[in-house]
Amino acid sequence: GPADQRNQLYVHLHTLPFIDVLDARPIMTWVGEKGSGKTVLQRSIGRFIYGEQFAGSVMPDAKDDFLAKVSNQALAFLDNYDDGVGWANDILAAVATGAGIDQRELYTTNALHREVPRCWLSLTSRDPPHRRDDVADRTLVFRVERVEGGFVAMGDYLQQVTVHRPLLWSTYLDNLQAIVAEYRDRDTNTMSADHRMADWAIFAHIVGDALNITD
């Protein structure tokens, strides 16, 4: 339900700075028809993290361009990812699992270079094409419905994030300190989870406890 999704998003946003303690990195996916606010929600997160200069992008046409994107950005956003391509699942899986991708080095005959994407990924889609089981199991889905009763201008909506960004970051940093303290007090070796991304699920549970999110 909506409340569960809000709690899940709140928890997930607080896991982003702790990428070094996680092997699994779920792909945040906003799913809904056009006019449901997917792009606005994703851009709001991007503006909070990166500031006013943030701009989303569509799925690159070439594999190398996509690999470069997820290899050089800590949090990468893709808008309107509705048309699947065969090579995309391998990179999505690498992002979600922390696996490396081998590529032949340019201007060599057979020398290999291993690229390890160290990135969180967020995308919007009306009909997600990434359904290969190892990718689907590592997708964090947020379902949104078409906005009823009139639309608000995107610029005005995003400006609210800019205006309140200092206060948001002040609260966010205080929360991160609470999470660090909670994490230091917990023995993760004794914790388990039913989720396939166990290390992420365990850490998300710690975040929820630190932020007093019980549902």
Short mmCIF file of N, CA, C and O in Angstrom, two decimals, residues 85 141 157 163 201:
data_model
loop_
_atom_site.label_atom_id
_atom_site.label_comp_id
_atom_site.label_asym_id
_atom_site.label_seq_id
_atom_site.Cartn_x
_atom_site.Cartn_y
_atom_site.Cartn_z
N VAL A 85 16.69 -4.22 -24.21
CA VAL A 85 17.72 -4.66 -25.15
C VAL A 85 18.47 -5.81 -24.51
O VAL A 85 18.61 -5.88 -23.28
N VAL A 141 10.40 -2.30 -6.47
CA VAL A 141 9.34 -1.71 -7.29
C VAL A 141 8.47 -0.76 -6.46
O VAL A 141 8.01 -1.10 -5.37
N TYR A 157 7.05 22.23 -8.66
CA TYR A 157 7.17 21.11 -7.72
C TYR A 157 8.63 20.90 -7.32
O TYR A 157 8.95 20.79 -6.13
N VAL A 163 14.20 24.71 -2.43
CA VAL A 163 14.00 25.64 -1.32
C VAL A 163 14.24 24.95 0.02
O VAL A 163 14.87 25.53 0.93
N ALA A 201 18.73 -6.43 2.78
CA ALA A 201 17.54 -6.55 3.62
C ALA A 201 17.88 -6.43 5.10
O ALA A 201 17.16 -5.79 5.87
#
